[in-house]
Amino acid sequence: MVAEDDEKQAELVRRYLEREGHSVTVVADGRAALDRVREREPDLLVLDVMMPRTDGLDVVRVLRGEARELPVLMLTARSTEDDLLLGLDLGADDYMTKPYSPRELMARVRTLLRRTGRAGTPDAADDGRVLSVGTLRVDADRHEVTVDGAPVECTPGEFRIIAAMAAEPDRVFTRPRLLEELHGFDRYVSDRTVDMHIMNLRRKIEPEPRTPARLLTVFGVGYKLTDPAKGARRASS
């Protein structure tokens, strides 16, 4: 369950969770979150702190007072140590401050579900952690990228882009879509930022960066990640 009063952020979190195979319920205030949990307790609660009617801290306080053990991952714009400690002392299992990376949020969700034994089918969980596109591998948990078995050093922004694209090979990613991956939901960056990351990634994963075979430009739309061996097979046939 996602409890978030910002409609745009709630929709983005819902979309990412559903892409990983989760069934998602979204509520927009703390009182609705408590009502839904009591009706049918979810496997995990992604909970914003600043919400109308009842805030996230009070939601955690009530849930733990009722001896409910569902894992809670709190989201907040607050970043002081006192705020972090208060949320954890009340019984939150993890805490992320805004702006945050959607892919990091998904990794935290997977970790909490595994740790609490609510991850469902183990094979399904494992499938999402190591992504392969030809000989390129992305390990989200270890934050590692390899090409032909050789490690590739990526900045956090580069890793977020390549991980998102590796999760959906051959899909064309627009610049706005990649900007979501780069800096979460709140921080402003320009389209030029995406282009610079793509250029740097090509230097690292392409044998010939000026004539890329993996990380391709779709003119007028965006970029896509593909297996170069597929292109070679199509050309030979």
XYZ file of N, CA, C and O in Angstrom, residues 2-168:
668
model
N 0.460 2.251 -0.769
C 1.154 3.537 -0.839
C 0.240 4.593 -0.232
O -0.895 4.767 -0.698
N 0.718 5.289 0.796
C -0.019 6.391 1.399
C 0.732 7.676 1.098
O 1.787 7.938 1.686
N 0.226 8.458 0.158
C 0.920 9.653 -0.336
C -0.123 10.635 -0.855
O -0.937 10.278 -1.710
N -0.112 11.876 -0.351
C -1.129 12.841 -0.752
C -0.773 13.588 -2.027
O -1.632 14.230 -2.624
N 0.481 13.518 -2.468
C 0.869 14.120 -3.743
C 0.510 13.140 -4.862
O 1.105 12.065 -4.983
N -0.462 13.530 -5.672
C -0.995 12.600 -6.673
C 0.060 12.138 -7.671
O 0.102 10.961 -8.045
N 0.925 13.053 -8.104
C 1.954 12.693 -9.086
C 2.935 11.687 -8.503
O 3.258 10.675 -9.132
N 3.395 11.939 -7.287
C 4.348 11.015 -6.678
C 3.709 9.666 -6.403
O 4.318 8.617 -6.608
N 2.469 9.676 -5.938
C 1.774 8.414 -5.670
C 1.643 7.579 -6.935
O 1.841 6.356 -6.929
N 1.338 8.243 -8.054
C 1.188 7.524 -9.321
C 2.511 6.935 -9.792
O 2.574 5.809 -10.285
N 3.597 7.691 -9.631
C 4.904 7.182 -10.045
C 5.328 5.982 -9.205
O 5.822 4.986 -9.734
N 5.131 6.068 -7.887
C 5.481 4.937 -7.025
C 4.624 3.726 -7.385
O 5.117 2.595 -7.476
N 3.331 3.956 -7.584
C 2.448 2.849 -7.968
C 2.927 2.180 -9.247
O 2.989 0.953 -9.352
N 3.301 3.006 -10.230
C 3.738 2.456 -11.522
C 4.995 1.599 -11.375
O 5.094 0.510 -11.962
N 5.952 2.077 -10.600
C 7.182 1.313 -10.401
C 6.908 0.005 -9.665
O 7.468 -1.052 -10.006
N 6.068 0.048 -8.653
C 5.752 -1.171 -7.907
C 5.023 -2.186 -8.783
O 5.320 -3.378 -8.745
N 4.082 -1.712 -9.576
C 3.346 -2.627 -10.450
C 4.255 -3.224 -11.513
O 4.079 -4.380 -11.912
N 5.235 -2.449 -11.961
C 6.180 -2.969 -12.953
C 6.983 -4.130 -12.392
O 7.418 -5.011 -13.129
N 7.172 -4.160 -11.073
C 7.893 -5.256 -10.432
C 6.966 -6.386 -9.989
O 7.380 -7.301 -9.294
N 5.684 -6.296 -10.368
C 4.767 -7.397 -10.129
C 3.922 -7.289 -8.874
O 3.221 -8.240 -8.526
N 3.940 -6.140 -8.211
C 3.159 -5.971 -6.991
C 1.759 -5.462 -7.302
O 1.547 -4.694 -8.238
N 0.795 -5.884 -6.502
C -0.542 -5.310 -6.529
C -0.553 -4.140 -5.560
O -0.147 -4.286 -4.405
N -1.021 -2.965 -5.996
C -0.840 -1.733 -5.230
C -2.176 -1.066 -4.935
O -3.024 -0.916 -5.829
N -2.354 -0.653 -3.687
C -3.461 0.204 -3.275
C -2.889 1.558 -2.898
O -1.877 1.630 -2.201
N -3.517 2.646 -3.358
C -3.052 3.996 -3.058
C -4.112 4.727 -2.242
O -5.300 4.701 -2.590
N -3.689 5.367 -1.160
C -4.568 6.239 -0.376
C -3.885 7.592 -0.215
O -2.665 7.706 -0.348
N -4.685 8.635 0.086
C -4.153 9.996 0.053
C -4.079 10.664 1.418
O -3.707 11.833 1.495
N -4.432 9.969 2.494
C -4.296 10.570 3.819
C -4.104 9.478 4.866
O -4.348 8.285 4.614
N -3.644 9.895 6.045
C -3.294 8.932 7.082
C -4.466 8.148 7.631
O -4.337 6.964 7.938
N -5.607 8.798 7.738
C -6.774 8.088 8.278
C -7.222 6.984 7.331
O -7.565 5.874 7.761
N -7.204 7.270 6.024
C -7.546 6.237 5.044
C -6.543 5.092 5.095
O -6.902 3.920 4.922
N -5.259 5.417 5.339
C -4.251 4.365 5.446
C -4.565 3.426 6.604
O -4.498 2.190 6.459
N -4.922 3.983 7.752
C -5.261 3.147 8.910
C -6.485 2.280 8.617
O -6.509 1.087 8.952
N -7.499 2.877 7.984
C -8.718 2.114 7.680
C -8.414 0.950 6.747
O -8.892 -0.181 6.963
N -7.619 1.197 5.706
C -7.318 0.138 4.739
C -6.480 -0.969 5.368
O -6.674 -2.154 5.064
N -5.511 -0.595 6.202
C -4.684 -1.614 6.853
C -5.550 -2.502 7.734
O -5.367 -3.728 7.775
N -6.496 -1.927 8.428
C -7.368 -2.711 9.305
C -8.308 -3.610 8.516
O -8.671 -4.695 8.971
N -8.701 -3.154 7.314
C -9.568 -3.987 6.477
C -8.813 -5.197 5.925
O -9.317 -6.321 5.942
N -7.633 -4.932 5.396
C -6.841 -6.003 4.792
C -5.376 -5.603 4.832
O -4.918 -4.827 4.008
N -4.650 -6.144 5.789
C -3.274 -5.710 6.016
C -2.394 -6.020 4.808
O -2.324 -7.161 4.351
N -1.697 -5.016 4.273
C -0.822 -5.253 3.115
C 0.482 -5.912 3.543
O 0.779 -6.042 4.734
N 1.276 -6.318 2.559
C 2.589 -6.892 2.849
C 3.599 -5.813 3.228
O 4.576 -6.101 3.929
N 3.358 -4.586 2.751
C 4.288 -3.496 3.051
C 3.555 -2.170 2.859
O 2.697 -2.051 1.979
N 3.918 -1.184 3.673
C 3.330 0.156 3.580
C 4.412 1.173 3.252
O 5.380 1.322 4.002
N 4.271 1.847 2.095
C 5.121 2.982 1.738
C 4.365 4.229 2.194
O 3.295 4.538 1.664
N 4.912 4.947 3.174
C 4.138 5.935 3.925
C 4.803 7.309 3.912
O 5.917 7.476 4.424
N 4.111 8.303 3.349
C 4.601 9.673 3.398
C 4.375 10.238 4.804
O 3.385 9.906 5.462
N 5.288 11.071 5.270
C 5.144 11.645 6.613
C 4.118 12.771 6.621
O 3.207 12.805 7.444
N 4.256 13.731 5.686
C 3.397 14.914 5.686
C 2.120 14.636 4.903
O 2.094 14.713 3.679
N 1.047 14.259 5.630
C -0.233 13.965 4.998
C -1.360 14.621 5.782
O -1.224 14.884 6.983
N -2.499 14.869 5.109
C -3.635 15.467 5.810
C -4.320 14.474 6.748
O -4.078 13.275 6.683
N -5.155 15.021 7.626
C -5.981 14.287 8.590
C -5.138 13.623 9.664
O -5.212 13.988 10.826
N -4.320 12.644 9.292
C -3.397 12.000 10.234
C -2.050 11.864 9.543
O -1.981 11.309 8.443
N -0.973 12.392 10.158
C 0.317 12.328 9.466
C 0.948 10.949 9.604
O 0.473 10.094 10.359
N 2.026 10.735 8.836
C 2.642 9.413 8.786
C 3.196 8.945 10.113
O 3.138 7.752 10.437
N 3.738 9.864 10.913
C 4.280 9.475 12.217
C 3.183 8.938 13.124
O 3.370 7.930 13.819
N 2.025 9.593 13.096
C 0.908 9.103 13.907
C 0.383 7.766 13.396
O -0.059 6.917 14.166
N 0.427 7.587 12.062
C -0.002 6.299 11.503
C 0.874 5.174 12.046
O 0.378 4.129 12.486
N 2.199 5.366 12.022
C 3.109 4.337 12.543
C 2.857 4.109 14.031
O 2.820 2.964 14.502
N 2.672 5.194 14.775
C 2.422 5.075 16.218
C 1.185 4.222 16.499
O 1.199 3.330 17.358
N 0.114 4.456 15.740
C -1.123 3.694 15.946
C -0.944 2.236 15.535
O -1.360 1.307 16.256
N -0.314 2.008 14.380
C -0.138 0.634 13.898
C 0.685 -0.196 14.871
O 0.347 -1.358 15.162
N 1.769 0.372 15.376
C 2.592 -0.382 16.325
C 1.869 -0.549 17.659
O 2.025 -1.572 18.332
N 1.043 0.428 18.018
C 0.248 0.292 19.228
C -0.771 -0.826 19.128
O -1.156 -1.420 20.143
N -1.202 -1.136 17.921
C -2.131 -2.244 17.679
C -1.390 -3.558 17.433
O -2.012 -4.562 17.071
N -0.070 -3.535 17.631
C 0.783 -4.723 17.476
C 0.780 -5.248 16.043
O 0.969 -6.448 15.819
N 0.603 -4.372 15.073
C 0.684 -4.776 13.667
C 2.143 -4.740 13.241
O 2.836 -3.758 13.473
N 2.588 -5.814 12.590
C 4.006 -5.963 12.287
C 4.344 -5.746 10.820
O 5.457 -6.058 10.388
N 3.414 -5.213 10.033
C 3.731 -5.005 8.625
C 4.911 -4.045 8.484
O 5.028 -3.076 9.241
N 5.824 -4.308 7.537
C 6.964 -3.405 7.338
C 6.503 -2.051 6.812
O 5.591 -1.972 5.988
N 7.145 -0.991 7.296
C 6.794 0.377 6.917
C 8.041 1.092 6.419
O 9.055 1.147 7.127
N 7.961 1.623 5.208
C 9.033 2.439 4.639
C 8.505 3.868 4.555
O 7.544 4.135 3.832
N 9.122 4.785 5.295
C 8.628 6.159 5.378
C 9.341 7.055 4.371
O 10.546 6.932 4.147
N 8.569 7.979 3.781
C 9.088 8.973 2.837
C 8.836 10.363 3.403
O 7.743 10.633 3.885
N 9.839 11.221 3.338
C 9.637 12.548 3.886
C 10.561 13.570 3.255
O 11.640 13.241 2.776
N 10.114 14.820 3.258
C 10.966 15.929 2.844
C 11.848 16.388 3.988
O 12.796 17.138 3.784
N 11.555 15.949 5.199
C 12.382 16.293 6.347
C 13.674 15.481 6.306
O 13.683 14.323 5.930
N 14.751 16.095 6.750
C 16.022 15.376 6.669
C 16.893 15.534 7.910
O 18.046 15.132 7.903
N 16.361 16.116 8.988
C 17.180 16.273 10.179
C 17.296 14.949 10.914
O 16.436 14.073 10.798
N 18.340 14.823 11.698
C 18.565 13.582 12.441
C 17.423 13.285 13.396
O 17.019 12.129 13.553
N 16.871 14.330 14.036
C 15.770 14.111 14.979
C 14.562 13.512 14.283
O 13.897 12.618 14.826
N 14.247 14.001 13.085
C 13.115 13.450 12.335
C 13.347 11.984 11.992
O 12.449 11.148 12.106
N 14.567 11.675 11.545
C 14.886 10.293 11.188
C 14.759 9.379 12.390
O 14.163 8.304 12.318
N 15.322 9.809 13.506
C 15.286 8.977 14.710
C 13.867 8.795 15.223
O 13.500 7.711 15.689
N 13.053 9.853 15.148
C 11.676 9.742 15.625
C 10.909 8.704 14.823
O 10.214 7.848 15.386
N 11.034 8.755 13.494
C 10.335 7.771 12.669
C 10.768 6.353 12.980
O 9.941 5.444 13.096
N 12.062 6.147 13.149
C 12.561 4.804 13.451
C 12.176 4.370 14.850
O 11.830 3.205 15.081
N 12.214 5.289 15.815
C 11.832 4.946 17.190
C 10.364 4.558 17.290
O 9.989 3.700 18.101
N 9.528 5.158 16.455
C 8.105 4.824 16.473
C 7.835 3.456 15.864
O 6.756 2.892 16.069
N 8.791 2.931 15.093
C 8.620 1.590 14.541
C 8.721 1.478 13.041
O 8.462 0.410 12.479
N 9.100 2.578 12.346
C 9.333 2.458 10.908
C 10.539 1.559 10.653
O 11.501 1.560 11.415
N 10.474 0.773 9.569
C 11.569 -0.157 9.262
C 12.657 0.476 8.411
O 13.809 0.045 8.449
N 12.296 1.493 7.618
C 13.270 2.169 6.771
C 12.753 3.566 6.499
O 11.570 3.868 6.714
N 13.639 4.422 5.993
C 13.339 5.842 5.887
C 14.071 6.402 4.678
O 15.265 6.175 4.529
N 13.362 7.120 3.794
C 13.999 7.784 2.654
C 13.550 9.238 2.607
O 12.376 9.539 2.841
N 14.498 10.134 2.308
C 14.170 11.552 2.205
C 14.029 11.959 0.744
O 14.700 11.428 -0.133
N 13.136 12.895 0.490
C 12.902 13.398 -0.861
C 13.906 14.507 -1.175
O 14.256 15.283 -0.292
N 14.341 14.589 -2.454
C 14.012 13.715 -3.590
C 14.806 12.423 -3.517
O 15.888 12.380 -2.942
N 14.271 11.370 -4.092
C 14.926 10.075 -4.045
C 14.820 9.393 -5.399
O 14.007 9.769 -6.244
N 15.652 8.399 -5.606
C 15.638 7.641 -6.849
C 14.542 6.577 -6.783
O 14.510 5.779 -5.838
N 13.651 6.507 -7.766
C 12.649 5.445 -7.778
C 13.259 4.053 -7.740
O 12.736 3.157 -7.084
N 14.395 3.871 -8.412
C 14.988 2.530 -8.415
C 15.576 2.189 -7.044
O 15.552 1.035 -6.628
N 16.111 3.184 -6.342
C 16.568 2.909 -4.983
C 15.385 2.558 -4.095
O 15.472 1.663 -3.250
N 14.266 3.252 -4.282
C 13.061 2.925 -3.515
C 12.643 1.484 -3.759
O 12.320 0.751 -2.821
N 12.667 1.034 -5.026
C 12.286 -0.342 -5.327
C 13.261 -1.335 -4.689
O 12.859 -2.400 -4.204
N 14.544 -1.003 -4.669
C 15.523 -1.882 -4.024
C 15.256 -1.979 -2.525
O 15.358 -3.062 -1.936
N 14.897 -0.860 -1.907
C 14.571 -0.878 -0.475
C 13.330 -1.730 -0.217
O 13.254 -2.450 0.773
N 12.340 -1.609 -1.098
C 11.122 -2.417 -0.961
C 11.459 -3.906 -1.032
O 11.000 -4.710 -0.217
N 12.267 -4.293 -2.027
C 12.643 -5.710 -2.147
C 13.361 -6.189 -0.901
O 13.121 -7.303 -0.414
N 14.265 -5.371 -0.377
C 15.014 -5.759 0.816
C 14.081 -5.963 2.004
O 14.208 -6.950 2.753
N 13.146 -5.040 2.203
C 12.215 -5.172 3.325
C 11.329 -6.407 3.185
O 11.088 -7.120 4.163
N 10.855 -6.674 1.978
C 9.992 -7.836 1.781
C 10.758 -9.135 2.019
O 10.230 -10.084 2.612
N 12.013 -9.196 1.573
C 12.812 -10.394 1.830
C 13.102 -10.552 3.313
O 13.006 -11.648 3.866
N 13.448 -9.440 3.955
C 13.831 -9.490 5.366
C 12.671 -9.923 6.255
O 12.856 -10.591 7.272
N 11.452 -9.555 5.866
C 10.282 -9.883 6.683
C 9.564 -11.134 6.197
O 8.502 -11.481 6.716
N 10.143 -11.813 5.183
C 9.538 -13.051 4.706
C 8.266 -12.853 3.918
O 7.448 -13.757 3.815
N 8.071 -11.665 3.334
C 6.849 -11.376 2.582
C 7.125 -11.190 1.097
O 6.343 -10.568 0.394
N 8.234 -11.710 0.628
C 8.640 -11.449 -0.757
C 7.886 -12.287 -1.769
O 8.024 -12.092 -2.961
N 7.073 -13.244 -1.344
C 6.351 -14.082 -2.291
C 7.272 -15.144 -2.866
O 8.130 -15.691 -2.185
N 7.126 -15.427 -4.144
C 7.919 -16.462 -4.796
C 9.369 -16.017 -4.923
O 9.647 -15.012 -5.557
N 10.337 -16.760 -4.332
C 11.725 -16.321 -4.388
C 12.234 -16.118 -5.796
O 12.955 -15.196 -6.077
N 11.867 -16.992 -6.727
C 12.367 -16.860 -8.090
C 11.938 -15.548 -8.722
O 12.679 -14.924 -9.458
N 10.711 -15.134 -8.429
C 10.227 -13.874 -8.992
C 11.032 -12.715 -8.461
O 11.341 -11.768 -9.180
N 11.377 -12.752 -7.191
C 12.174 -11.664 -6.623
C 13.570 -11.653 -7.206
O 14.132 -10.609 -7.494
N 14.148 -12.827 -7.391
C 15.512 -12.893 -7.900
C 15.604 -12.375 -9.328
O 16.592 -11.764 -9.713
N 14.548 -12.608 -10.124
C 14.602 -12.219 -11.523
C 14.825 -10.728 -11.695
O 15.438 -10.289 -12.665
N 14.324 -9.894 -10.760
C 14.420 -8.467 -10.928
C 15.733 -7.873 -10.467
O 15.964 -6.690 -10.646
N 16.617 -8.650 -9.846
C 17.797 -8.071 -9.222
C 19.000 -8.048 -10.155
O 19.852 -7.194 -10.025
N 19.116 -9.006 -11.088
C 20.199 -9.012 -12.063
C 19.572 -8.946 -13.448
O 18.847 -9.842 -13.860
N 19.852 -7.872 -14.152
C 19.270 -7.628 -15.461
C 20.314 -7.882 -16.531
O 21.478 -7.514 -16.367
N 19.914 -8.496 -17.636
C 20.848 -8.831 -18.716
C 20.306 -8.331 -20.037
O 19.133 -8.543 -20.363
N 21.175 -7.666 -20.804
C 20.869 -7.280 -22.181
C 22.087 -7.680 -22.998
O 23.103 -6.988 -23.029
N 22.007 -8.842 -23.631
C 23.185 -9.391 -24.289
C 24.247 -9.693 -23.248
O 23.987 -10.348 -22.239
N 25.450 -9.190 -23.462
C 26.544 -9.441 -22.512
C 26.682 -8.341 -21.470
O 27.629 -8.345 -20.690
N 25.729 -7.415 -21.455
C 25.704 -6.384 -20.421
C 24.862 -6.871 -19.250
O 23.749 -7.368 -19.451
N 25.412 -6.763 -18.042
C 24.712 -7.198 -16.826
C 24.618 -6.035 -15.853
O 25.587 -5.297 -15.657
N 23.441 -5.895 -15.230
C 23.233 -4.874 -14.207
C 22.732 -5.558 -12.948
O 21.664 -6.179 -12.961
N 23.497 -5.476 -11.876
C 23.119 -6.037 -10.580
C 22.649 -4.879 -9.697
O 23.457 -4.100 -9.195
N 21.329 -4.763 -9.519
C 20.778 -3.619 -8.788
C 21.153 -3.650 -7.315
O 21.440 -2.616 -6.716
N 21.153 -4.837 -6.705
C 21.456 -4.931 -5.278
C 22.905 -4.559 -4.987
O 23.195 -3.880 -3.996
N 23.826 -5.009 -5.844
C 25.249 -4.735 -5.622
C 25.713 -3.450 -6.300
O 26.854 -3.052 -6.154
N 24.819 -2.831 -7.048
C 25.139 -1.587 -7.763
C 26.352 -1.794 -8.668
O 27.306 -1.017 -8.670
N 26.296 -2.885 -9.470
C 27.407 -3.251 -10.341
C 26.933 -3.394 -11.783
O 25.833 -3.897 -12.044
N 27.794 -2.983 -12.706
C 27.548 -3.153 -14.137
C 28.762 -3.850 -14.739
O 29.909 -3.510 -14.413
N 28.522 -4.839 -15.603
C 29.614 -5.488 -16.317
C 29.248 -5.601 -17.794
O 28.069 -5.695 -18.156
N 30.268 -5.591 -18.643
C 30.114 -5.837 -20.080
C 31.146 -6.882 -20.471
O 32.343 -6.698 -20.223
N 30.679 -7.996 -21.027
C 31.566 -9.111 -21.373
C 32.377 -9.560 -20.151
O 33.539 -9.956 -20.277
N 31.774 -9.464 -18.986
C 32.424 -9.900 -17.752
C 33.330 -8.876 -17.111
O 33.795 -9.068 -15.990
N 33.601 -7.766 -17.792
C 34.489 -6.732 -17.250
C 33.680 -5.683 -16.508
O 32.635 -5.233 -17.001
N 34.125 -5.262 -15.327
C 33.372 -4.263 -14.559
C 33.371 -2.904 -15.236
O 34.351 -2.506 -15.878
N 32.255 -2.189 -15.079
C 32.103 -0.844 -15.620
C 31.812 0.090 -14.457
O 30.831 -0.094 -13.734
N 32.662 1.085 -14.272
C 32.465 2.049 -13.190
C 31.448 3.099 -13.634
O 31.656 3.789 -14.627
N 30.350 3.202 -12.888
C 29.296 4.156 -13.228
C 29.056 5.130 -12.082
O 29.122 4.742 -10.905
N 28.769 6.365 -12.417
C 28.308 7.314 -11.411
C 26.882 6.924 -11.000
O 26.218 6.140 -11.702
N 26.363 7.454 -9.880
C 24.983 7.133 -9.491
C 23.969 7.459 -10.588
O 23.055 6.667 -10.845
N 24.138 8.606 -11.263
C 23.210 8.950 -12.329
C 23.296 7.999 -13.508
O 22.272 7.582 -14.067
N 24.498 7.630 -13.900
C 24.672 6.684 -14.995
C 24.065 5.333 -14.642
O 23.423 4.687 -15.484
N 24.256 4.916 -13.390
C 23.715 3.619 -12.986
C 22.192 3.624 -13.042
O 21.577 2.665 -13.492
N 21.573 4.699 -12.593
C 20.114 4.764 -12.616
C 19.573 4.668 -14.032
O 18.566 3.997 -14.289
N 20.248 5.327 -14.972
C 19.794 5.274 -16.357
C 19.967 3.874 -16.937
O 19.044 3.312 -17.522
N 21.135 3.284 -16.777
C 21.386 1.981 -17.401
C 20.535 0.891 -16.755
O 20.072 -0.032 -17.424
N 20.274 1.010 -15.438
C 19.432 0.021 -14.765
C 17.991 0.107 -15.254
O 17.330 -0.913 -15.479
N 17.487 1.326 -15.405
C 16.119 1.486 -15.896
C 15.969 0.938 -17.309
O 14.995 0.241 -17.628
N 16.949 1.214 -18.162
C 16.860 0.761 -19.544
C 17.064 -0.741 -19.659
O 16.440 -1.401 -20.505
N 17.918 -1.306 -18.798
C 18.140 -2.755 -18.826
C 16.903 -3.518 -18.363
O 16.699 -4.670 -18.745
N 16.071 -2.879 -17.544
C 14.838 -3.534 -17.084
C 13.822 -3.669 -18.215
O 12.935 -4.523 -18.153
N 13.952 -2.841 -19.256
C 13.023 -2.892 -20.388
C 13.800 -2.754 -21.695
O 13.760 -1.717 -22.349
